[in-house]
XYZ file of C-alpha atoms in Angstrom:
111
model
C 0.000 0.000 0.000
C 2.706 2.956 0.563
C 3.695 2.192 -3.410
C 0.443 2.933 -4.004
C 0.381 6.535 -2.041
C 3.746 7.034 -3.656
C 2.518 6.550 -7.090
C -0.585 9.107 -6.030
C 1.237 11.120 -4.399
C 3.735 11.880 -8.035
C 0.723 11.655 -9.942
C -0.861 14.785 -7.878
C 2.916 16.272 -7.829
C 2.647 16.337 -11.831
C -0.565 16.978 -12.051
C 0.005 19.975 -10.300
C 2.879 21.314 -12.542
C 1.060 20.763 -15.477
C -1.763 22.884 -14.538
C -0.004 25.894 -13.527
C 2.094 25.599 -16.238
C -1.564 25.869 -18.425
C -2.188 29.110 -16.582
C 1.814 30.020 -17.568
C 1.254 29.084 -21.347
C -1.286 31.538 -21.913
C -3.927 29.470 -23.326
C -1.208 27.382 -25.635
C 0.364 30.622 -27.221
C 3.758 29.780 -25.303
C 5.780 26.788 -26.354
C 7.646 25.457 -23.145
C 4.701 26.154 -20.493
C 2.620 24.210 -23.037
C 4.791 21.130 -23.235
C 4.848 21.054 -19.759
C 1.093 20.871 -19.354
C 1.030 17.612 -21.815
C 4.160 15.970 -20.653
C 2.738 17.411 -16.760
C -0.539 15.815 -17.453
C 0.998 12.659 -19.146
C 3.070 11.338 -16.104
C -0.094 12.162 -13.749
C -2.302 9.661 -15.663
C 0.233 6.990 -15.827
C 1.022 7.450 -11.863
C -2.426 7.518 -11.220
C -3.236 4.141 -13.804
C -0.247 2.532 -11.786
C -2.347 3.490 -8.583
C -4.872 2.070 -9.758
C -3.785 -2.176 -9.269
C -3.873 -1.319 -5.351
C -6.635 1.085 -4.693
C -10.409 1.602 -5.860
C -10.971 4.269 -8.914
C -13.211 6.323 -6.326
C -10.599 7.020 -3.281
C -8.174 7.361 -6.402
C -9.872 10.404 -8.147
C -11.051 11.979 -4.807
C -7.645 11.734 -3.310
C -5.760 13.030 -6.868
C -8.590 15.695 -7.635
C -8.653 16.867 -3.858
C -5.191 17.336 -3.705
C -4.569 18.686 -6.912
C -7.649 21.474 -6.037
C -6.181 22.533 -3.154
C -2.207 22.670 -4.363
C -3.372 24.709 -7.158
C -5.605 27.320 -5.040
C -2.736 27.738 -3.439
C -0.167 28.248 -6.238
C -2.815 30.326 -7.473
C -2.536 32.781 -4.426
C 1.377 32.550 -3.741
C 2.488 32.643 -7.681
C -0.253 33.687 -9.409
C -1.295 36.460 -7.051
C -5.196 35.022 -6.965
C -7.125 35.885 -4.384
C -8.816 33.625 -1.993
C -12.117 35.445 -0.145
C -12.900 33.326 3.607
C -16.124 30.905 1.629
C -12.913 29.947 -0.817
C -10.769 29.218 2.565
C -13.360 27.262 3.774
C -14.330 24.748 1.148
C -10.436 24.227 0.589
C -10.116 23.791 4.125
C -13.540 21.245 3.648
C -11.428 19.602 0.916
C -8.444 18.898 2.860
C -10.546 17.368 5.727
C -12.272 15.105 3.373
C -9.290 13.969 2.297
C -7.692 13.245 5.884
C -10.685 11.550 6.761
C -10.177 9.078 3.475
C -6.825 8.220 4.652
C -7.112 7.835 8.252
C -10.284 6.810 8.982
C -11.785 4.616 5.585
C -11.556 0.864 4.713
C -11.686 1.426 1.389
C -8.944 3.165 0.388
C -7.157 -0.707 -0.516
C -8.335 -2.911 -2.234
């Protein structure tokens, strides 16, 4: 089972590159950022396929997505300069505590 939070772990690692390098490539229109998001994205699916042979598709996706939400609101703030209003705080905050809960508290999270 920790392969299998490594694996997840990566895949929300890359996933998270490639989408703030979409917000750097400027809807496609710069070269690098852009290969970043497909090669970004690319990884992420096959870390999260590989995932996939120890834990159910559900915990998968709410674990990757959950993650990847909350990383991103937060590069979003630090990098990006986006601003988070206290209803945003809160539902990332909700996010985060669904995710805990998953991983400490759920059977289902192995197969």
């Amino acid at each position: 089972m920790p392969q299998a939070y490594l694996y997840l772990m990566l895949a929300v690692v890359a996933e998270t590159i490639g989408t703030t390098a979409l917000q750097a490539s400027q809807q496609f229109t710069r070269f690098w950022p852009s290969v970043l998001v497909v090669m970004g994205y690319g990884v992420a699916f096959y870390l999260m396929a590989l995932t996939l042979k120890y834990m159910p598709v559900g915990i998968v996706y709410a674990i990757w997505s959950g993650l990847g939400i909350f990383l991103i609101a937060v590069i979003g703030f630090i990098v990006f300069g986006q601003k988070l209003d206290w209803p945003a705080i809160l539902g990332l905050t909700l996010i985060l505590s669904g995710i805990l809960i998953i991983h400490l508290f759920s059977k289902t999270a192995g197969h």
